PDB file of C-alpha atoms in Angstrom:
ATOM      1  CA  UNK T   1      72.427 142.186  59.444  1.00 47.00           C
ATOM      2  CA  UNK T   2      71.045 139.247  57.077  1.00 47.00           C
ATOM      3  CA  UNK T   3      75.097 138.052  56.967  1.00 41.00           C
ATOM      4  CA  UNK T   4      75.036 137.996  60.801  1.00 45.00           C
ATOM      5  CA  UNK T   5      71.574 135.937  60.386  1.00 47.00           C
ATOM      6  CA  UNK T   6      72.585 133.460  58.032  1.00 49.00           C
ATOM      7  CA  UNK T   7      75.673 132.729  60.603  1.00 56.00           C
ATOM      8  CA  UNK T   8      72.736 131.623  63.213  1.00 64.00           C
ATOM      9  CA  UNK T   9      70.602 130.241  61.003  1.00 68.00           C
ATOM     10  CA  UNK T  10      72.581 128.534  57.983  1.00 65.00           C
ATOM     11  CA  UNK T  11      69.752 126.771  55.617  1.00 58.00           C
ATOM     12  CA  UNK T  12      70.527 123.336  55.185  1.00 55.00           C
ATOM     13  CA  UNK T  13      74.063 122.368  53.402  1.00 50.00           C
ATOM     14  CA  UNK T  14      75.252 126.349  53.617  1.00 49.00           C
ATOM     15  CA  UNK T  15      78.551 126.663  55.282  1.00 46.00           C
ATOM     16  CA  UNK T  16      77.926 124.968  58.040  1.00 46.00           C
ATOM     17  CA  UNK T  17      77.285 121.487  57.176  1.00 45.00           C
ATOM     18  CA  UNK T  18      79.871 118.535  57.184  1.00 45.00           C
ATOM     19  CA  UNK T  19      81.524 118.293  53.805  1.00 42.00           C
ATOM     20  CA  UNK T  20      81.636 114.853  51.845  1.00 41.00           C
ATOM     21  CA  UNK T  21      83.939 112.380  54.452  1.00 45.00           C
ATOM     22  CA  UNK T  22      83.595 114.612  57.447  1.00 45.00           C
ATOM     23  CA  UNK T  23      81.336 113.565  60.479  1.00 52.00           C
ATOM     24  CA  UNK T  24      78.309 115.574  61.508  1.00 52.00           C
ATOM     25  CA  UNK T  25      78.496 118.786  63.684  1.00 55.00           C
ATOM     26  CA  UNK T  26      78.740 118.013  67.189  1.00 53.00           C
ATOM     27  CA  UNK T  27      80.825 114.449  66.082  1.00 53.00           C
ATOM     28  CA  UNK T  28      84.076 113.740  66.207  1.00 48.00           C
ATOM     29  CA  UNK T  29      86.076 111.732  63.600  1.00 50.00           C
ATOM     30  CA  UNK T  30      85.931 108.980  65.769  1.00 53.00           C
ATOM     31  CA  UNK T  31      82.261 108.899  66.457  1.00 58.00           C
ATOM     32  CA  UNK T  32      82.005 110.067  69.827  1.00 64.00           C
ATOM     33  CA  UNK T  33      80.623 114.012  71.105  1.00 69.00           C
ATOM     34  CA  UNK T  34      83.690 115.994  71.171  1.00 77.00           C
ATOM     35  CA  UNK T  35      84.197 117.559  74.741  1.00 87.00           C
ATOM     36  CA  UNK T  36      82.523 120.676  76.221  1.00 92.00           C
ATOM     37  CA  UNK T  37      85.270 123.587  76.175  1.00 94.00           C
ATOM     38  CA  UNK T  38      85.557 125.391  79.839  1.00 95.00           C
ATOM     39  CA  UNK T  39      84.682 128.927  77.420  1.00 96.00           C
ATOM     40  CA  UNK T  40      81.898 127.095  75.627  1.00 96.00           C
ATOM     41  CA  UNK T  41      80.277 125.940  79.680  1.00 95.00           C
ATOM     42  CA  UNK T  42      80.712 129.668  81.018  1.00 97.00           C
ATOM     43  CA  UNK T  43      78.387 131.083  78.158  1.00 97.00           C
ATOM     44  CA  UNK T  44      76.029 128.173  77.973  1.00 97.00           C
ATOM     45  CA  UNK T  45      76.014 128.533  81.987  1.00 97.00           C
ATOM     46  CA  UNK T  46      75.718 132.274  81.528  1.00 96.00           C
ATOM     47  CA  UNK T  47      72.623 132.457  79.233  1.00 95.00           C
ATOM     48  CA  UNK T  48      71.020 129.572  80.804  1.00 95.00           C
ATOM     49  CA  UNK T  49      70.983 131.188  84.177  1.00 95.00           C
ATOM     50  CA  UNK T  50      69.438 134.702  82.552  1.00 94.00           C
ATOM     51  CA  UNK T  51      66.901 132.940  81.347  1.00 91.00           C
ATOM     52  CA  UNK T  52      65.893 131.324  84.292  1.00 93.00           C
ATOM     53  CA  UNK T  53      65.883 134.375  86.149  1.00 93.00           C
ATOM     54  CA  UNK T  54      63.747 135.791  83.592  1.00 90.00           C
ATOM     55  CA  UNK T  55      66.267 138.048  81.892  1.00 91.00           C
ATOM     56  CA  UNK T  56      65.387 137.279  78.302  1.00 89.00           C
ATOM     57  CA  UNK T  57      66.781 140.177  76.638  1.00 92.00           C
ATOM     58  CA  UNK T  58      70.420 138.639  78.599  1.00 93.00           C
ATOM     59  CA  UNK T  59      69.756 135.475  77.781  1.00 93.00           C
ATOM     60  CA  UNK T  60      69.044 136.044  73.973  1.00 94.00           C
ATOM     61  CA  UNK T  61      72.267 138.159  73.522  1.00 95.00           C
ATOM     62  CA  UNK T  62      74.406 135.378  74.845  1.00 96.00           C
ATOM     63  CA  UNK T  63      72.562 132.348  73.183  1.00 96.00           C
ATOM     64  CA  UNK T  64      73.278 134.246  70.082  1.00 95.00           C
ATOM     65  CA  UNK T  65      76.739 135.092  71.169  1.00 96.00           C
ATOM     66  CA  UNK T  66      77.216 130.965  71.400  1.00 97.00           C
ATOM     67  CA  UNK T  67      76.380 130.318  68.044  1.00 95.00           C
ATOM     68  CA  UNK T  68      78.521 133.021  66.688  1.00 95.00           C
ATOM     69  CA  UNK T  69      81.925 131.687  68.428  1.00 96.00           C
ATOM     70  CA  UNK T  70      81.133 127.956  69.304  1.00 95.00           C
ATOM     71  CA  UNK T  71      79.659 126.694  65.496  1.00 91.00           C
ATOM     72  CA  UNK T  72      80.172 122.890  65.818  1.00 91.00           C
ATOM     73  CA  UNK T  73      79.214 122.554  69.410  1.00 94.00           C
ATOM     74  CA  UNK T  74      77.401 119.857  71.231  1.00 95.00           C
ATOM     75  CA  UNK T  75      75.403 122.007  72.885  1.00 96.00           C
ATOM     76  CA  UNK T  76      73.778 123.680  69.974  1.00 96.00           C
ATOM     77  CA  UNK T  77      71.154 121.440  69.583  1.00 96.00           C
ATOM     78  CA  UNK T  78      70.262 122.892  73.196  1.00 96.00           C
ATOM     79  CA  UNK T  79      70.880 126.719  72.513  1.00 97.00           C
ATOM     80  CA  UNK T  80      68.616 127.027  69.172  1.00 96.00           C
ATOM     81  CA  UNK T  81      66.268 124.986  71.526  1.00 96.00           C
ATOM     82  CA  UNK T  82      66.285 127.725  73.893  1.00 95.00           C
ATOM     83  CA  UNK T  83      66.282 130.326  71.313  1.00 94.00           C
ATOM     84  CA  UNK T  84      62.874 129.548  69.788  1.00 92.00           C
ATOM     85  CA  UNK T  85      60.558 130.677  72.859  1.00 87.00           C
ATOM     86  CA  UNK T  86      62.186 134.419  73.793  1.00 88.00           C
ATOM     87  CA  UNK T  87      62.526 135.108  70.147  1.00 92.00           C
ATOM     88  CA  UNK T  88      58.336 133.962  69.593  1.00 89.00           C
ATOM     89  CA  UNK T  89      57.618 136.121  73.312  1.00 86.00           C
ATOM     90  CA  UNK T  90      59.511 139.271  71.062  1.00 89.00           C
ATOM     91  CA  UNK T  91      57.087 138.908  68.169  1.00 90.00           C
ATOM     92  CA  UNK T  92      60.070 137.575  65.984  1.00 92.00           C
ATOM     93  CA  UNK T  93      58.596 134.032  65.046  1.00 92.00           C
ATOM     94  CA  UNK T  94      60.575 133.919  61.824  1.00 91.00           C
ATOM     95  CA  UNK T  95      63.554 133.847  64.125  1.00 93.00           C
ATOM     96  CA  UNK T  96      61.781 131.440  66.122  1.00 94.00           C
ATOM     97  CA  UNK T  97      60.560 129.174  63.306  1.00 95.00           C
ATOM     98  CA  UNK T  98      64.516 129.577  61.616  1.00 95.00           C
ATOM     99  CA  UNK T  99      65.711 128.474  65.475  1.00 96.00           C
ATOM    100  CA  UNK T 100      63.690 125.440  65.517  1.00 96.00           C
ATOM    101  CA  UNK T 101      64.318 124.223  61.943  1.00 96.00           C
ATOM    102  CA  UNK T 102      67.858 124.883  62.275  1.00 96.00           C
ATOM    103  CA  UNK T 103      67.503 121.712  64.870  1.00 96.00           C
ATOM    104  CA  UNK T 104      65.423 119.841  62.188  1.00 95.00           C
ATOM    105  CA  UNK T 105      68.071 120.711  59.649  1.00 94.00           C
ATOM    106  CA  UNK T 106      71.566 119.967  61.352  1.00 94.00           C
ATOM    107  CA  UNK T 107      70.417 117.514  64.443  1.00 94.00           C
ATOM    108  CA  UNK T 108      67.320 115.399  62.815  1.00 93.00           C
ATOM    109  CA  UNK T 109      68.473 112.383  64.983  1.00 92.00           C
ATOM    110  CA  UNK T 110      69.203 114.648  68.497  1.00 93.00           C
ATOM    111  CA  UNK T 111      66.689 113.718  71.432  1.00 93.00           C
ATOM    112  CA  UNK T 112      66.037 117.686  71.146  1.00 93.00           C
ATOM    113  CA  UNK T 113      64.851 117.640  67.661  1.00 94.00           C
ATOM    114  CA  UNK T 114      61.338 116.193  68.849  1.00 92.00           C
ATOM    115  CA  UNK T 115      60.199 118.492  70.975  1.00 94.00           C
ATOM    116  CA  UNK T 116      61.824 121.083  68.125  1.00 95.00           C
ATOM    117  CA  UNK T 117      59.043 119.508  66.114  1.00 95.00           C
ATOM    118  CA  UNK T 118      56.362 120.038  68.745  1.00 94.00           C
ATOM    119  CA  UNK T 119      57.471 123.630  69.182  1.00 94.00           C
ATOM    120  CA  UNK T 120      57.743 124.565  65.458  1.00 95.00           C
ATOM    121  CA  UNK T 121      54.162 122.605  64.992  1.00 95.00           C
ATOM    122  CA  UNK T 122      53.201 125.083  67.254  1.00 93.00           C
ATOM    123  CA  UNK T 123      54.409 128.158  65.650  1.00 94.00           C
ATOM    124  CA  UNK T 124      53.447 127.193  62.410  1.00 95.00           C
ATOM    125  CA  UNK T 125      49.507 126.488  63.682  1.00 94.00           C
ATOM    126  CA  UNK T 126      49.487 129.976  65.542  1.00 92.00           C
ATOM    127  CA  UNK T 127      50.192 131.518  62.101  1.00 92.00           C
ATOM    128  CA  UNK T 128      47.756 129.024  60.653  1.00 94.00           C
ATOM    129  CA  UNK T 129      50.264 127.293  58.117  1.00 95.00           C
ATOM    130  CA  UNK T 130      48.550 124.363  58.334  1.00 96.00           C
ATOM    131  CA  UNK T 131      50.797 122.675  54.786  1.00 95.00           C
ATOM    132  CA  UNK T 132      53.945 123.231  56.969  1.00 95.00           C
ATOM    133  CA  UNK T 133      52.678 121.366  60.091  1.00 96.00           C
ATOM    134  CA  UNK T 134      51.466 118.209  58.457  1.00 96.00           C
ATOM    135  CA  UNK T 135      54.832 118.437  56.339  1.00 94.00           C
ATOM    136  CA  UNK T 136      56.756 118.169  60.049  1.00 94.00           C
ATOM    137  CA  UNK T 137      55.162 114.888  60.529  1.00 94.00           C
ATOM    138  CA  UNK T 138      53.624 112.857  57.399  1.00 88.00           C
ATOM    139  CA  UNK T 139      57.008 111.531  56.555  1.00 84.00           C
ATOM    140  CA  UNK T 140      58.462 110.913  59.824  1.00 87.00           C
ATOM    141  CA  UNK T 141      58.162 107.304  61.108  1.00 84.00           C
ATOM    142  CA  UNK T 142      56.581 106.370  64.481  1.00 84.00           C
ATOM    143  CA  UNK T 143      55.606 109.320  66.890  1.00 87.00           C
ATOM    144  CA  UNK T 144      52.143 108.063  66.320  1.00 91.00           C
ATOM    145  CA  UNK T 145      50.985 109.568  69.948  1.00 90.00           C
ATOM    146  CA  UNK T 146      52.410 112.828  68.483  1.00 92.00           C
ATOM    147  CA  UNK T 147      51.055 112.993  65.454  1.00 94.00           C
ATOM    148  CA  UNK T 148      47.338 111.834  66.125  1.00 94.00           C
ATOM    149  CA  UNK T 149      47.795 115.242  68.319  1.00 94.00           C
ATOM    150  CA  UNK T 150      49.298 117.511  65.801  1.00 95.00           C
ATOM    151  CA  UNK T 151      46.320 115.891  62.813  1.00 96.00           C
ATOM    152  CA  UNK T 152      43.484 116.859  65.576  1.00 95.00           C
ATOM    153  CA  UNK T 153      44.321 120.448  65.859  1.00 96.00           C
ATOM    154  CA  UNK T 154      45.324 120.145  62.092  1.00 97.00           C
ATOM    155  CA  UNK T 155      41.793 119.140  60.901  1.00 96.00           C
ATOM    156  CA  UNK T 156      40.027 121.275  63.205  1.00 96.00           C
ATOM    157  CA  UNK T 157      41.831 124.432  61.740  1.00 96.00           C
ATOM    158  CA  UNK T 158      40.649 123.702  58.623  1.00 96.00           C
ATOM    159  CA  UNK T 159      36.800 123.415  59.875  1.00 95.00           C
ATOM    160  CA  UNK T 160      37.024 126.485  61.245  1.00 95.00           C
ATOM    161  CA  UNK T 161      38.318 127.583  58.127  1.00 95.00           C
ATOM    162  CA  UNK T 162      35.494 125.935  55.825  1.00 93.00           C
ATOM    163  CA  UNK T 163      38.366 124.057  54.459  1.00 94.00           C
ATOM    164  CA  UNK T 164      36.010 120.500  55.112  1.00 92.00           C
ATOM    165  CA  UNK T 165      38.258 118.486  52.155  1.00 91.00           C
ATOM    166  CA  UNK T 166      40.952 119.253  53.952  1.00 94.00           C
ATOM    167  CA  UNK T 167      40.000 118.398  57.110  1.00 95.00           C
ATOM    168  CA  UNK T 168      38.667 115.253  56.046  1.00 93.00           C
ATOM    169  CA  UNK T 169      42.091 114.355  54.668  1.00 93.00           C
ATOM    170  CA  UNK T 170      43.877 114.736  57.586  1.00 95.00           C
ATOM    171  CA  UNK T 171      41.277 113.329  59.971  1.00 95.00           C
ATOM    172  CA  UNK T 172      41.770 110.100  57.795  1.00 93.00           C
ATOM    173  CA  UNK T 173      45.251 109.941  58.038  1.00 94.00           C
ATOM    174  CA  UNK T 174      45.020 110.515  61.788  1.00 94.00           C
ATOM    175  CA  UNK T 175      42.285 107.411  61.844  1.00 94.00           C
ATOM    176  CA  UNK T 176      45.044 105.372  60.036  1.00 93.00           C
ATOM    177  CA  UNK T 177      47.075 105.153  62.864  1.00 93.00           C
ATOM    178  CA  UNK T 178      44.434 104.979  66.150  1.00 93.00           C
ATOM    179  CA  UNK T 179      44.398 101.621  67.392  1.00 90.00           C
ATOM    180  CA  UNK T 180      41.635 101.806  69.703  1.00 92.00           C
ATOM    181  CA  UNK T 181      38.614 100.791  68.456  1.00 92.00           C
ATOM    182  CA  UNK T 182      36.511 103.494  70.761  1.00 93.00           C
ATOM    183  CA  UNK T 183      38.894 106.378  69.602  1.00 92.00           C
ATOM    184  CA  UNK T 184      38.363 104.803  65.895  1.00 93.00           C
ATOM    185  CA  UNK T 185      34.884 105.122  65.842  1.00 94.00           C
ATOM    186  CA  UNK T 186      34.826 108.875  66.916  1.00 94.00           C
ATOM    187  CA  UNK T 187      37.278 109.637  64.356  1.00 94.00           C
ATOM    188  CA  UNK T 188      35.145 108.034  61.086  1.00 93.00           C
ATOM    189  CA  UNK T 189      32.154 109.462  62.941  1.00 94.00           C
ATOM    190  CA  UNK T 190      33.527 112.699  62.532  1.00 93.00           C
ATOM    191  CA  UNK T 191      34.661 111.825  58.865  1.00 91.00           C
ATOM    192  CA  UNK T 192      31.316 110.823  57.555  1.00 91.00           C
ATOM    193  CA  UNK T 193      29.670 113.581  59.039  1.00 91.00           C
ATOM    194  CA  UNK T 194      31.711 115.883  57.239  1.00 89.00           C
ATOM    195  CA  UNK T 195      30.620 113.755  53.953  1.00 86.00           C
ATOM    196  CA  UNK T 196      27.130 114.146  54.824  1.00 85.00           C
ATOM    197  CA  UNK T 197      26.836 117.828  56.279  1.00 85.00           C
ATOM    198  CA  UNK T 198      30.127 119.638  54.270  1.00 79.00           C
ATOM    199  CA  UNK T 199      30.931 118.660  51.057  1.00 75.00           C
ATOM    200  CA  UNK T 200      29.649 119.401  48.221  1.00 70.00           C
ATOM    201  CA  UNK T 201      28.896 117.026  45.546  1.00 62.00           C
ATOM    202  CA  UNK T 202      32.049 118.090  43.663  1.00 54.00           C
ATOM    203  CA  UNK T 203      34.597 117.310  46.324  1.00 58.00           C
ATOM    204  CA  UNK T 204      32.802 114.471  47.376  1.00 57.00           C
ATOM    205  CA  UNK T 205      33.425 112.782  43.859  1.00 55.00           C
ATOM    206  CA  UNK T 206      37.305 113.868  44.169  1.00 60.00           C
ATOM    207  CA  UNK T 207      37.109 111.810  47.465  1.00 53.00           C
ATOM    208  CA  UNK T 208      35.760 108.965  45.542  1.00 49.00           C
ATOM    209  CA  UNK T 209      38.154 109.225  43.156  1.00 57.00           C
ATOM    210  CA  UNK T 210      40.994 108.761  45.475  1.00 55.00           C
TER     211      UNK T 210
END
């Protein structure tokens, strides 16, 4: 069982990855997105069309039956994609979470691998690992509509946590990148409230220190 999972889910640079000279799954030597096999199209077409009839249980066998027999295909980017939501509706969000980052991992410049993010930012807040969120985004340049999203629901699972340095930290790097004066102004009215009302003296001075 765990060797069939690490075959859907390889971590990073396992087996899977383009050795040293070789192009990136899903590219050819020359560049360009090698073409869609007529076997690879039936079982895309297959598990697609399950899962738009609502047959998840279908869908889920054949998604995972793709990734088995088609490893370096175009369309994986799309399948893990479409893996993350039945597997989360099962219960199985470690599947789900392993789906999404496999997107992260192998496809970090494929126009899936955003809303990947957004999904996976998802998961990760429902379970309330707030460290993994902000690590999805504090690195990654631009996506400043996305983020300023993702740091709101951030810092307000930490208030209702008690966790008030920690929301304060993230509300200020959410403030960092508001351009709006209005929306500004809400934001460091929310942070210096917290300074008032939250902290106590000894975080306060750590703030300072900063």
């Amino acid at each position: 069982m765990r060797f069939v999972f690490l075959l859907l889910f390889p971590p990073a640079g396992m087996g899977q990855g383009p050795s040293r000279g070789d192009p990136p799954p899903g590219v050819s030597n020359n560049g360009a997105a090698p073409p869609i096999s007529p076997e690879e199209k039936a079982l895309f077409d297959q598990a697609a069309s399950a899962a738009a009839s609502g047959n998840a249980e279908a869908a889920l066998a054949s998604f995972e039956q793709f990734v088995l027999r088609f490893q370096d295909s175009v369309l994986l980017p799309d399948v893990y994609l479409a893996l993350g939501q039945p597997y989360a509706k099962r219960g199985e969000i470690k599947r789900a979470t392993d789906a999404l980052k496999t997107i992260l991992d192998r496809f970090p410049k494929h126009p899936r691998a955003d809303t990947a993010r957004l999904q996976l930012s998802d998961f990760y807040l429902m379970l309330g690992d707030l460290r993994e969120t902000m690590d999805l985004w504090v690195d990654l340049p631009e996506r400043e509509s996305s983020k300023m999203l993702i740091y709101e629901q951030v810092a307000q699972a930490y208030l209702d946590r008690n966790e008030f340095l920690e929301a304060l930290q993230v509300l200020m790097k959410k403030k960092e990148l508001i351009v709006d004066p209005i929306a500004s102004s809400a934001v460091r009215e929310a942070i210096i409230s917290i300074l008032r009302e939250k902290l106590p003296e000894k975080e306060l001075q750590t703030i300072l220190k900063e």
